[in-house]
mmCIF file of C-alpha atoms in Angstrom:
data_model
loop_
_atom_site.group_PDB
_atom_site.id
_atom_site.type_symbol
_atom_site.label_atom_id
_atom_site.label_comp_id
_atom_site.label_asym_id
_atom_site.label_seq_id
_atom_site.Cartn_x
_atom_site.Cartn_y
_atom_site.Cartn_z
ATOM 1 C CA UNK X 1 131.423 -82.839 107.010
ATOM 2 C CA UNK X 2 132.290 -85.663 109.439
ATOM 3 C CA UNK X 3 132.248 -85.264 113.234
ATOM 4 C CA UNK X 4 136.001 -85.799 113.346
ATOM 5 C CA UNK X 5 136.580 -83.063 110.799
ATOM 6 C CA UNK X 6 134.337 -80.689 112.780
ATOM 7 C CA UNK X 7 136.314 -81.397 115.958
ATOM 8 C CA UNK X 8 139.560 -80.805 114.068
ATOM 9 C CA UNK X 9 138.280 -77.463 112.775
ATOM 10 C CA UNK X 10 137.010 -76.445 116.219
ATOM 11 C CA UNK X 11 140.325 -77.439 117.820
ATOM 12 C CA UNK X 12 142.377 -75.501 115.259
ATOM 13 C CA UNK X 13 140.170 -72.465 115.883
ATOM 14 C CA UNK X 14 141.153 -72.508 119.578
ATOM 15 C CA UNK X 15 144.647 -71.261 118.840
ATOM 16 C CA UNK X 16 144.841 -67.488 119.187
ATOM 17 C CA UNK X 17 146.708 -65.596 116.484
ATOM 18 C CA UNK X 18 148.438 -62.274 116.887
ATOM 19 C CA UNK X 19 147.145 -59.928 114.135
ATOM 20 C CA UNK X 20 150.615 -58.384 113.737
ATOM 21 C CA UNK X 21 152.314 -61.759 113.217
ATOM 22 C CA UNK X 22 149.482 -62.964 111.013
ATOM 23 C CA UNK X 23 149.846 -59.922 108.790
ATOM 24 C CA UNK X 24 153.615 -60.416 108.593
ATOM 25 C CA UNK X 25 153.096 -64.075 107.625
ATOM 26 C CA UNK X 26 150.491 -63.155 104.968
ATOM 27 C CA UNK X 27 152.900 -60.696 103.419
ATOM 28 C CA UNK X 28 155.683 -63.303 103.407
ATOM 29 C CA UNK X 29 153.393 -65.824 101.727
ATOM 30 C CA UNK X 30 152.483 -63.259 99.080
ATOM 31 C CA UNK X 31 156.173 -62.689 98.423
ATOM 32 C CA UNK X 32 156.954 -66.381 98.691
ATOM 33 C CA UNK X 33 157.136 -66.989 95.003
ATOM 34 C CA UNK X 34 159.702 -64.220 94.758
ATOM 35 C CA UNK X 35 162.921 -65.463 96.345
ATOM 36 C CA UNK X 36 165.516 -62.902 97.414
ATOM 37 C CA UNK X 37 168.939 -63.436 95.791
ATOM 38 C CA UNK X 38 171.809 -64.366 98.062
ATOM 39 C CA UNK X 39 175.375 -63.093 97.559
ATOM 40 C CA UNK X 40 176.513 -66.105 95.528
ATOM 41 C CA UNK X 41 173.496 -65.899 93.249
ATOM 42 C CA UNK X 42 174.126 -62.199 92.630
ATOM 43 C CA UNK X 43 177.751 -62.920 91.640
ATOM 44 C CA UNK X 44 176.689 -65.813 89.399
ATOM 45 C CA UNK X 45 174.101 -63.644 87.689
ATOM 46 C CA UNK X 46 176.631 -60.920 86.918
ATOM 47 C CA UNK X 47 179.129 -63.527 85.681
ATOM 48 C CA UNK X 48 176.482 -65.151 83.501
ATOM 49 C CA UNK X 49 175.423 -61.780 82.077
ATOM 50 C CA UNK X 50 179.039 -60.840 81.280
ATOM 51 C CA UNK X 51 179.658 -64.172 79.518
ATOM 52 C CA UNK X 52 176.459 -63.761 77.496
ATOM 53 C CA UNK X 53 177.402 -60.174 76.600
ATOM 54 C CA UNK X 54 180.822 -61.391 75.412
ATOM 55 C CA UNK X 55 179.129 -64.077 73.302
ATOM 56 C CA UNK X 56 176.697 -61.530 71.877
ATOM 57 C CA UNK X 57 179.627 -59.326 70.969
ATOM 58 C CA UNK X 58 181.555 -62.217 69.416
ATOM 59 C CA UNK X 59 178.625 -63.542 67.399
ATOM 60 C CA UNK X 60 177.620 -60.058 66.308
ATOM 61 C CA UNK X 61 181.170 -59.278 65.213
ATOM 62 C CA UNK X 62 181.326 -62.523 63.195
ATOM 63 C CA UNK X 63 177.960 -61.822 61.578
ATOM 64 C CA UNK X 64 178.932 -58.311 60.517
ATOM 65 C CA UNK X 65 182.640 -58.449 59.679
ATOM 66 C CA UNK X 66 183.315 -61.921 58.274
ATOM 67 C CA UNK X 67 181.837 -61.400 54.828
ATOM 68 C CA UNK X 68 183.409 -64.597 53.462
ATOM 69 C CA UNK X 69 180.922 -66.710 55.366
ATOM 70 C CA UNK X 70 177.690 -67.862 53.668
ATOM 71 C CA UNK X 71 174.597 -65.751 54.371
ATOM 72 C CA UNK X 72 173.037 -68.567 56.333
ATOM 73 C CA UNK X 73 176.024 -68.834 58.683
ATOM 74 C CA UNK X 74 176.067 -65.084 59.233
ATOM 75 C CA UNK X 75 172.313 -65.111 59.917
ATOM 76 C CA UNK X 76 172.843 -67.885 62.463
ATOM 77 C CA UNK X 77 175.506 -65.816 64.205
ATOM 78 C CA UNK X 78 173.186 -62.822 64.215
ATOM 79 C CA UNK X 79 170.334 -64.834 65.744
ATOM 80 C CA UNK X 80 172.800 -66.292 68.255
ATOM 81 C CA UNK X 81 173.855 -62.767 69.217
ATOM 82 C CA UNK X 82 170.177 -61.857 69.709
ATOM 83 C CA UNK X 83 169.653 -64.867 72.002
ATOM 84 C CA UNK X 84 172.753 -63.946 73.998
ATOM 85 C CA UNK X 85 171.465 -60.378 74.358
ATOM 86 C CA UNK X 86 168.095 -61.752 75.499
ATOM 87 C CA UNK X 87 169.918 -63.679 78.238
ATOM 88 C CA UNK X 88 171.769 -60.536 79.291
ATOM 89 C CA UNK X 89 168.420 -58.714 79.476
ATOM 90 C CA UNK X 90 166.921 -61.475 81.663
ATOM 91 C CA UNK X 91 169.887 -61.487 84.042
ATOM 92 C CA UNK X 92 169.935 -57.693 84.355
ATOM 93 C CA UNK X 93 166.181 -57.639 85.059
ATOM 94 C CA UNK X 94 166.529 -60.285 87.774
ATOM 95 C CA UNK X 95 169.542 -58.566 89.321
ATOM 96 C CA UNK X 96 167.821 -55.175 89.422
ATOM 97 C CA UNK X 97 164.716 -56.706 90.981
ATOM 98 C CA UNK X 98 166.915 -58.453 93.537
ATOM 99 C CA UNK X 99 164.587 -61.443 93.542
ATOM 100 C CA UNK X 100 163.901 -64.408 91.331
ATOM 101 C CA UNK X 101 160.338 -65.468 90.614
ATOM 102 C CA UNK X 102 160.281 -69.193 91.222
ATOM 103 C CA UNK X 103 157.839 -69.904 88.427
ATOM 104 C CA UNK X 104 158.006 -67.026 85.940
ATOM 105 C CA UNK X 105 161.785 -66.575 85.797
ATOM 106 C CA UNK X 106 162.468 -70.280 85.779
ATOM 107 C CA UNK X 107 159.979 -70.765 82.942
ATOM 108 C CA UNK X 108 161.586 -67.895 81.017
ATOM 109 C CA UNK X 109 165.010 -69.484 81.402
ATOM 110 C CA UNK X 110 163.574 -72.828 80.339
ATOM 111 C CA UNK X 111 162.035 -71.184 77.272
ATOM 112 C CA UNK X 112 165.352 -69.530 76.427
ATOM 113 C CA UNK X 113 167.177 -72.872 76.672
ATOM 114 C CA UNK X 114 164.543 -74.451 74.421
ATOM 115 C CA UNK X 115 164.935 -71.651 71.871
ATOM 116 C CA UNK X 116 168.715 -71.989 71.833
ATOM 117 C CA UNK X 117 168.434 -75.738 71.299
ATOM 118 C CA UNK X 118 166.037 -75.159 68.431
ATOM 119 C CA UNK X 119 168.422 -72.603 66.917
ATOM 120 C CA UNK X 120 171.345 -75.024 67.127
ATOM 121 C CA UNK X 121 169.328 -77.829 65.549
ATOM 122 C CA UNK X 122 167.960 -75.776 62.676
ATOM 123 C CA UNK X 123 171.343 -74.159 62.053
ATOM 124 C CA UNK X 124 173.184 -77.462 61.951
ATOM 125 C CA UNK X 125 170.652 -79.005 59.574
ATOM 126 C CA UNK X 126 170.580 -76.011 57.230
ATOM 127 C CA UNK X 127 174.315 -75.409 57.265
ATOM 128 C CA UNK X 128 175.016 -79.081 56.654
ATOM 129 C CA UNK X 129 173.328 -78.725 53.281
ATOM 130 C CA UNK X 130 175.664 -75.883 52.306
ATOM 131 C CA UNK X 131 178.874 -77.529 53.463
ATOM 132 C CA UNK X 132 180.968 -78.787 50.529
ATOM 133 C CA UNK X 133 182.725 -81.329 52.768
ATOM 134 C CA UNK X 134 180.500 -84.442 52.806
ATOM 135 C CA UNK X 135 181.985 -85.817 56.032
ATOM 136 C CA UNK X 136 181.399 -82.600 57.901
ATOM 137 C CA UNK X 137 177.887 -82.385 56.468
ATOM 138 C CA UNK X 138 177.035 -85.830 57.734
ATOM 139 C CA UNK X 139 178.505 -85.003 61.144
ATOM 140 C CA UNK X 140 176.471 -81.800 61.325
ATOM 141 C CA UNK X 141 173.260 -83.564 60.294
ATOM 142 C CA UNK X 142 173.804 -86.336 62.845
ATOM 143 C CA UNK X 143 174.566 -83.813 65.613
ATOM 144 C CA UNK X 144 171.488 -81.799 64.667
ATOM 145 C CA UNK X 145 169.307 -84.897 64.634
ATOM 146 C CA UNK X 146 170.554 -85.972 68.070
ATOM 147 C CA UNK X 147 169.490 -82.620 69.519
ATOM 148 C CA UNK X 148 166.246 -82.684 67.533
ATOM 149 C CA UNK X 149 165.269 -86.214 68.570
ATOM 150 C CA UNK X 150 166.192 -85.496 72.193
ATOM 151 C CA UNK X 151 164.013 -82.408 72.157
ATOM 152 C CA UNK X 152 161.119 -84.265 70.516
ATOM 153 C CA UNK X 153 161.346 -87.057 73.086
ATOM 154 C CA UNK X 154 161.311 -84.580 76.010
ATOM 155 C CA UNK X 155 158.342 -82.785 74.505
ATOM 156 C CA UNK X 156 156.497 -86.051 73.884
ATOM 157 C CA UNK X 157 157.091 -87.297 77.440
ATOM 158 C CA UNK X 158 155.941 -83.955 78.870
ATOM 159 C CA UNK X 159 152.766 -84.069 76.732
ATOM 160 C CA UNK X 160 152.023 -87.656 77.761
ATOM 161 C CA UNK X 161 152.468 -86.762 81.422
ATOM 162 C CA UNK X 162 150.224 -83.706 81.086
ATOM 163 C CA UNK X 163 147.574 -85.745 79.285
ATOM 164 C CA UNK X 164 147.674 -88.423 82.005
ATOM 165 C CA UNK X 165 147.310 -85.776 84.686
ATOM 166 C CA UNK X 166 144.335 -84.189 82.919
ATOM 167 C CA UNK X 167 142.638 -87.569 82.548
ATOM 168 C CA UNK X 168 143.282 -88.362 86.211
ATOM 169 C CA UNK X 169 141.891 -84.953 87.150
ATOM 170 C CA UNK X 170 138.649 -85.602 85.227
ATOM 171 C CA UNK X 171 138.271 -89.037 86.799
ATOM 172 C CA UNK X 172 138.829 -87.603 90.271
ATOM 173 C CA UNK X 173 136.201 -84.928 89.646
ATOM 174 C CA UNK X 174 133.684 -87.648 88.765
ATOM 175 C CA UNK X 175 134.723 -89.693 91.819
ATOM 176 C CA UNK X 176 134.341 -86.595 93.973
ATOM 177 C CA UNK X 177 130.768 -85.942 92.757
ATOM 178 C CA UNK X 178 129.900 -89.600 93.333
ATOM 179 C CA UNK X 179 131.399 -89.512 96.832
ATOM 180 C CA UNK X 180 129.466 -86.329 97.677
ATOM 181 C CA UNK X 181 126.212 -87.855 96.410
ATOM 182 C CA UNK X 182 126.839 -91.072 98.362
ATOM 183 C CA UNK X 183 127.557 -89.166 101.564
ATOM 184 C CA UNK X 184 124.404 -87.082 101.065
ATOM 185 C CA UNK X 185 122.292 -90.221 100.604
ATOM 186 C CA UNK X 186 123.863 -91.961 103.614
ATOM 187 C CA UNK X 187 123.248 -88.869 105.775
ATOM 188 C CA UNK X 188 119.577 -88.782 104.735
ATOM 189 C CA UNK X 189 119.132 -92.401 105.759
ATOM 190 C CA UNK U 1 123.618 -101.097 98.616
ATOM 191 C CA UNK U 2 124.397 -97.408 98.941
ATOM 192 C CA UNK U 3 126.247 -97.996 102.218
ATOM 193 C CA UNK U 4 128.249 -100.759 100.537
ATOM 194 C CA UNK U 5 129.093 -98.492 97.625
ATOM 195 C CA UNK U 6 130.031 -95.784 100.124
ATOM 196 C CA UNK U 7 132.604 -98.073 101.720
ATOM 197 C CA UNK U 8 134.201 -98.888 98.366
ATOM 198 C CA UNK U 9 134.446 -95.322 97.169
ATOM 199 C CA UNK U 10 137.022 -93.018 98.701
ATOM 200 C CA UNK U 11 135.529 -90.303 100.884
ATOM 201 C CA UNK U 12 135.030 -86.864 99.369
ATOM 202 C CA UNK U 13 137.794 -85.294 101.465
ATOM 203 C CA UNK U 14 140.429 -87.751 100.196
ATOM 204 C CA UNK U 15 139.381 -87.165 96.599
ATOM 205 C CA UNK U 16 139.411 -83.408 97.150
ATOM 206 C CA UNK U 17 142.988 -83.718 98.440
ATOM 207 C CA UNK U 18 144.011 -85.748 95.400
ATOM 208 C CA UNK U 19 142.499 -83.206 93.016
ATOM 209 C CA UNK U 20 144.247 -80.388 94.806
ATOM 210 C CA UNK U 21 147.612 -82.135 94.618
ATOM 211 C CA UNK U 22 147.132 -82.845 90.927
ATOM 212 C CA UNK U 23 146.309 -79.212 90.205
ATOM 213 C CA UNK U 24 149.330 -78.044 92.219
ATOM 214 C CA UNK U 25 151.555 -80.466 90.319
ATOM 215 C CA UNK U 26 150.337 -78.926 87.077
ATOM 216 C CA UNK U 27 151.571 -75.547 88.310
ATOM 217 C CA UNK U 28 148.181 -73.936 88.880
ATOM 218 C CA UNK U 29 148.876 -71.000 91.199
ATOM 219 C CA UNK U 30 145.233 -70.853 92.337
ATOM 220 C CA UNK U 31 145.602 -74.464 93.495
ATOM 221 C CA UNK U 32 148.699 -73.597 95.529
ATOM 222 C CA UNK U 33 146.791 -70.762 97.191
ATOM 223 C CA UNK U 34 143.877 -73.116 97.875
ATOM 224 C CA UNK U 35 146.260 -75.643 99.416
ATOM 225 C CA UNK U 36 147.653 -72.970 101.734
ATOM 226 C CA UNK U 37 144.193 -71.637 102.653
ATOM 227 C CA UNK U 38 142.859 -75.150 103.365
ATOM 228 C CA UNK U 39 145.700 -76.414 105.522
ATOM 229 C CA UNK U 40 147.384 -73.439 107.158
ATOM 230 C CA UNK U 41 145.150 -73.233 110.216
ATOM 231 C CA UNK U 42 145.586 -76.901 111.149
ATOM 232 C CA UNK U 43 149.296 -76.961 110.395
ATOM 233 C CA UNK U 44 149.726 -73.811 112.447
ATOM 234 C CA UNK U 45 147.902 -75.462 115.359
ATOM 235 C CA UNK U 46 150.165 -78.492 115.097
ATOM 236 C CA UNK U 47 153.332 -76.369 114.933
ATOM 237 C CA UNK U 48 152.204 -74.403 117.996
ATOM 238 C CA UNK U 49 151.940 -77.656 119.903
ATOM 239 C CA UNK U 50 155.585 -78.351 119.063
ATOM 240 C CA UNK U 51 157.150 -74.892 119.217
ATOM 241 C CA UNK U 52 157.373 -72.589 122.167
ATOM 242 C CA UNK U 53 156.186 -69.309 120.733
ATOM 243 C CA UNK U 54 153.814 -68.020 118.097
ATOM 244 C CA UNK U 55 156.427 -66.147 116.062
ATOM 245 C CA UNK U 56 158.473 -69.315 115.613
ATOM 246 C CA UNK U 57 155.367 -71.205 114.543
ATOM 247 C CA UNK U 58 154.560 -68.625 111.839
ATOM 248 C CA UNK U 59 158.174 -68.717 110.579
ATOM 249 C CA UNK U 60 158.101 -72.512 110.569
ATOM 250 C CA UNK U 61 154.797 -72.521 108.678
ATOM 251 C CA UNK U 62 156.256 -70.288 106.008
ATOM 252 C CA UNK U 63 159.227 -72.665 105.707
ATOM 253 C CA UNK U 64 156.776 -75.542 105.386
ATOM 254 C CA UNK U 65 155.057 -73.915 102.393
ATOM 255 C CA UNK U 66 158.409 -73.292 100.697
ATOM 256 C CA UNK U 67 159.286 -76.969 101.059
ATOM 257 C CA UNK U 68 155.823 -78.003 99.902
ATOM 258 C CA UNK U 69 156.134 -75.919 96.740
ATOM 259 C CA UNK U 70 159.565 -77.381 95.989
ATOM 260 C CA UNK U 71 158.588 -80.987 96.643
ATOM 261 C CA UNK U 72 154.928 -81.353 95.691
ATOM 262 C CA UNK U 73 155.758 -82.464 92.159
ATOM 263 C CA UNK U 74 157.529 -85.460 93.670
ATOM 264 C CA UNK U 75 154.484 -86.538 95.707
ATOM 265 C CA UNK U 76 153.486 -89.842 94.112
ATOM 266 C CA UNK U 77 150.576 -90.788 96.377
ATOM 267 C CA UNK U 78 148.302 -87.778 96.289
ATOM 268 C CA UNK U 79 145.953 -89.433 98.793
ATOM 269 C CA UNK U 80 148.762 -89.271 101.381
ATOM 270 C CA UNK U 81 148.694 -85.460 101.330
ATOM 271 C CA UNK U 82 147.787 -85.008 105.035
ATOM 272 C CA UNK U 83 150.571 -87.270 106.366
ATOM 273 C CA UNK U 84 153.021 -85.733 103.911
ATOM 274 C CA UNK U 85 152.182 -82.182 105.011
ATOM 275 C CA UNK U 86 152.418 -83.012 108.700
ATOM 276 C CA UNK U 87 155.704 -84.861 108.179
ATOM 277 C CA UNK U 88 157.196 -81.750 106.556
ATOM 278 C CA UNK U 89 155.788 -79.599 109.367
ATOM 279 C CA UNK U 90 157.256 -81.902 112.004
ATOM 280 C CA UNK U 91 160.692 -81.997 110.395
ATOM 281 C CA UNK U 92 160.659 -78.212 110.110
ATOM 282 C CA UNK U 93 159.724 -77.830 113.777
ATOM 283 C CA UNK U 94 162.360 -80.345 114.856
ATOM 284 C CA UNK U 95 165.122 -78.578 112.943
ATOM 285 C CA UNK U 96 164.125 -75.420 114.799
ATOM 286 C CA UNK U 97 164.116 -77.186 118.146
ATOM 287 C CA UNK U 98 167.619 -78.498 117.327
ATOM 288 C CA UNK U 99 166.990 -81.884 118.820
ATOM 289 C CA UNK U 100 167.624 -85.247 117.262
ATOM 290 C CA UNK U 101 164.736 -86.402 115.088
ATOM 291 C CA UNK U 102 165.391 -89.977 116.026
ATOM 292 C CA UNK U 103 162.745 -91.412 118.273
ATOM 293 C CA UNK U 104 163.671 -92.305 121.840
ATOM 294 C CA UNK U 105 164.291 -96.037 122.290
ATOM 295 C CA UNK U 106 161.071 -97.919 122.708
ATOM 296 C CA UNK U 107 160.308 -98.922 126.274
ATOM 297 C CA UNK U 108 159.505 -102.590 125.762
ATOM 298 C CA UNK U 109 157.909 -102.849 129.205
ATOM 299 C CA UNK U 110 155.520 -100.059 128.282
ATOM 300 C CA UNK U 111 154.598 -101.740 125.004
ATOM 301 C CA UNK U 112 153.922 -105.035 126.671
ATOM 302 C CA UNK U 113 151.915 -103.443 129.425
ATOM 303 C CA UNK U 114 149.376 -102.006 126.976
ATOM 304 C CA UNK U 115 148.437 -105.478 125.766
ATOM 305 C CA UNK U 116 145.106 -106.534 127.109
ATOM 306 C CA UNK U 117 144.457 -103.163 128.678
ATOM 307 C CA UNK U 118 141.440 -101.196 127.610
ATOM 308 C CA UNK U 119 141.790 -97.936 125.812
ATOM 309 C CA UNK U 120 141.645 -95.177 128.469
ATOM 310 C CA UNK U 121 138.259 -94.345 127.049
ATOM 311 C CA UNK U 122 138.566 -90.924 125.528
ATOM 312 C CA UNK U 123 135.985 -91.650 122.894
ATOM 313 C CA UNK U 124 134.686 -88.163 122.619
ATOM 314 C CA UNK U 125 135.577 -84.938 124.360
ATOM 315 C CA UNK U 126 132.849 -82.545 125.285
ATOM 316 C CA UNK U 127 134.318 -79.506 123.612
ATOM 317 C CA UNK U 128 137.354 -78.435 121.676
ATOM 318 C CA UNK U 129 138.273 -75.666 124.128
ATOM 319 C CA UNK U 130 138.687 -78.139 127.046
ATOM 320 C CA UNK U 131 140.699 -80.434 124.801
ATOM 321 C CA UNK U 132 142.896 -77.527 123.693
ATOM 322 C CA UNK U 133 143.431 -76.480 127.308
ATOM 323 C CA UNK U 134 144.215 -80.040 128.414
ATOM 324 C CA UNK U 135 146.704 -80.632 125.601
ATOM 325 C CA UNK U 136 148.858 -77.787 126.927
ATOM 326 C CA UNK U 137 149.423 -79.745 130.134
ATOM 327 C CA UNK U 138 150.773 -82.870 128.501
ATOM 328 C CA UNK U 139 154.352 -83.765 127.615
ATOM 329 C CA UNK U 140 155.527 -83.039 124.082
ATOM 330 C CA UNK U 141 155.358 -86.645 122.745
ATOM 331 C CA UNK U 142 151.863 -87.148 124.211
ATOM 332 C CA UNK U 143 150.713 -83.735 123.040
ATOM 333 C CA UNK U 144 151.989 -84.373 119.524
ATOM 334 C CA UNK U 145 150.346 -87.790 119.175
ATOM 335 C CA UNK U 146 146.999 -86.587 120.486
ATOM 336 C CA UNK U 147 147.068 -83.447 118.343
ATOM 337 C CA UNK U 148 147.456 -85.553 115.207
ATOM 338 C CA UNK U 149 144.782 -87.955 116.437
ATOM 339 C CA UNK U 150 142.169 -85.300 117.231
ATOM 340 C CA UNK U 151 143.074 -82.678 114.640
ATOM 341 C CA UNK U 152 143.106 -85.004 111.633
ATOM 342 C CA UNK U 153 141.525 -88.188 113.003
ATOM 343 C CA UNK U 154 144.783 -89.941 112.126
ATOM 344 C CA UNK U 155 145.088 -93.646 112.793
ATOM 345 C CA UNK U 156 148.135 -95.335 114.331
ATOM 346 C CA UNK U 157 149.843 -96.102 111.016
ATOM 347 C CA UNK U 158 149.362 -92.524 109.789
ATOM 348 C CA UNK U 159 150.761 -91.016 112.985
ATOM 349 C CA UNK U 160 153.656 -93.483 112.753
ATOM 350 C CA UNK U 161 154.391 -92.230 109.255
ATOM 351 C CA UNK U 162 154.365 -88.594 110.376
ATOM 352 C CA UNK U 163 156.633 -89.018 113.386
ATOM 353 C CA UNK U 164 158.829 -91.718 111.830
ATOM 354 C CA UNK U 165 158.283 -94.281 114.554
ATOM 355 C CA UNK U 166 157.107 -97.902 114.481
ATOM 356 C CA UNK U 167 153.332 -98.373 114.807
ATOM 357 C CA UNK U 168 153.868 -100.251 118.077
ATOM 358 C CA UNK U 169 155.569 -97.220 119.611
ATOM 359 C CA UNK U 170 152.786 -94.952 118.417
ATOM 360 C CA UNK U 171 150.114 -97.292 119.772
ATOM 361 C CA UNK U 172 151.749 -97.274 123.207
ATOM 362 C CA UNK U 173 152.258 -93.543 123.069
ATOM 363 C CA UNK U 174 148.612 -92.923 122.198
ATOM 364 C CA UNK U 175 147.520 -95.232 124.988
ATOM 365 C CA UNK U 176 149.528 -93.358 127.622
ATOM 366 C CA UNK U 177 148.704 -90.008 126.084
ATOM 367 C CA UNK U 178 144.963 -90.685 126.346
ATOM 368 C CA UNK U 179 145.447 -91.834 129.917
ATOM 369 C CA UNK U 180 147.333 -88.643 130.762
ATOM 370 C CA UNK U 181 144.630 -86.588 129.022
ATOM 371 C CA UNK U 182 141.931 -88.364 130.995
ATOM 372 C CA UNK U 183 143.763 -87.546 134.224
ATOM 373 C CA UNK U 184 144.050 -83.867 133.273
ATOM 374 C CA UNK U 185 140.376 -83.715 132.317
ATOM 375 C CA UNK U 186 139.381 -85.376 135.599
ATOM 376 C CA UNK U 187 141.407 -82.805 137.515
ATOM 377 C CA UNK U 188 139.603 -80.074 135.578
ATOM 378 C CA UNK U 189 136.291 -81.704 136.469
ATOM 379 C CA UNK U 190 135.353 -82.335 132.854
ATOM 380 C CA UNK U 191 132.825 -85.046 132.061
ATOM 381 C CA UNK U 192 133.703 -87.289 129.155
ATOM 382 C CA UNK U 193 132.314 -90.357 127.458
#
């Protein structure tokens, strides 16, 4: 450790800390990832849950009562209803907790959005094959492919970025060991 | 040869900072905790030099970590972690002080008058406790500049980046801050090099 760093550490250690305030701060840091919902967020969550519940009801009703539809279409509605119910479950859980976990809940919502996109893509592609109207089939395939290609591109870019970060991390670890060795040798001299 | 290689390679602390930033950017929660554990003491010291009471400093520090978590993915130059952290801390403290964050107009006479003058000569201070005590007696701008200088061994351009002022202003400020510190230390009867 350099002299300057030692002075910095010694200087920082001069500041007294109240144990009561320190404890309060530690608790806040522990809870930091969990953000308390404000009034607007609570209203939005209830609104979102109600909309999803209505969609679940609508899709479920279509899946069960409209027997004229092909099996595939009804299955798609049923899966859509399940996704909508999953969203309702997420919103209710967050609302009851009163907080939103900045990483976990956001990842869960991201995963839900990804699943819905996948559902739409697969549904469009499969249903396009069953549609007797050629024009509509083509439109459905094109729409499905747009979503599919967009999703693939996002995934590819995310993978490339992650791979670059991992490579950079490995290189930095090697640089770090070299720097430590160099400093040790210089100190010995 | 080894000394030459040592100059070309980044120092271990800079690389450690870069690794930490990279791990935080990948969402590793242990890395975020390590970042907090590594920097909280120094950032708290800096915030206490800017804010009037301890409770405010703790609240400000918590705000700092919230901002850090939100913005760390956007940090492009991982090696600039220290200046980035202190800039966030400063902006947080300033918003609490409710004063303009714009720097006071530069006193051109002051800038010119530092040319050709020797550094006041605070090359090393005998101990951290005397330095800590002396810092309390300085004005806020002087206290801030010297805290960054001694706490993190920041150079003029780094301090300029933290406080958002031109390097010339920071150079003059450091000059007068060291002079004021020297005067305080002399009054306290402290020997210095």
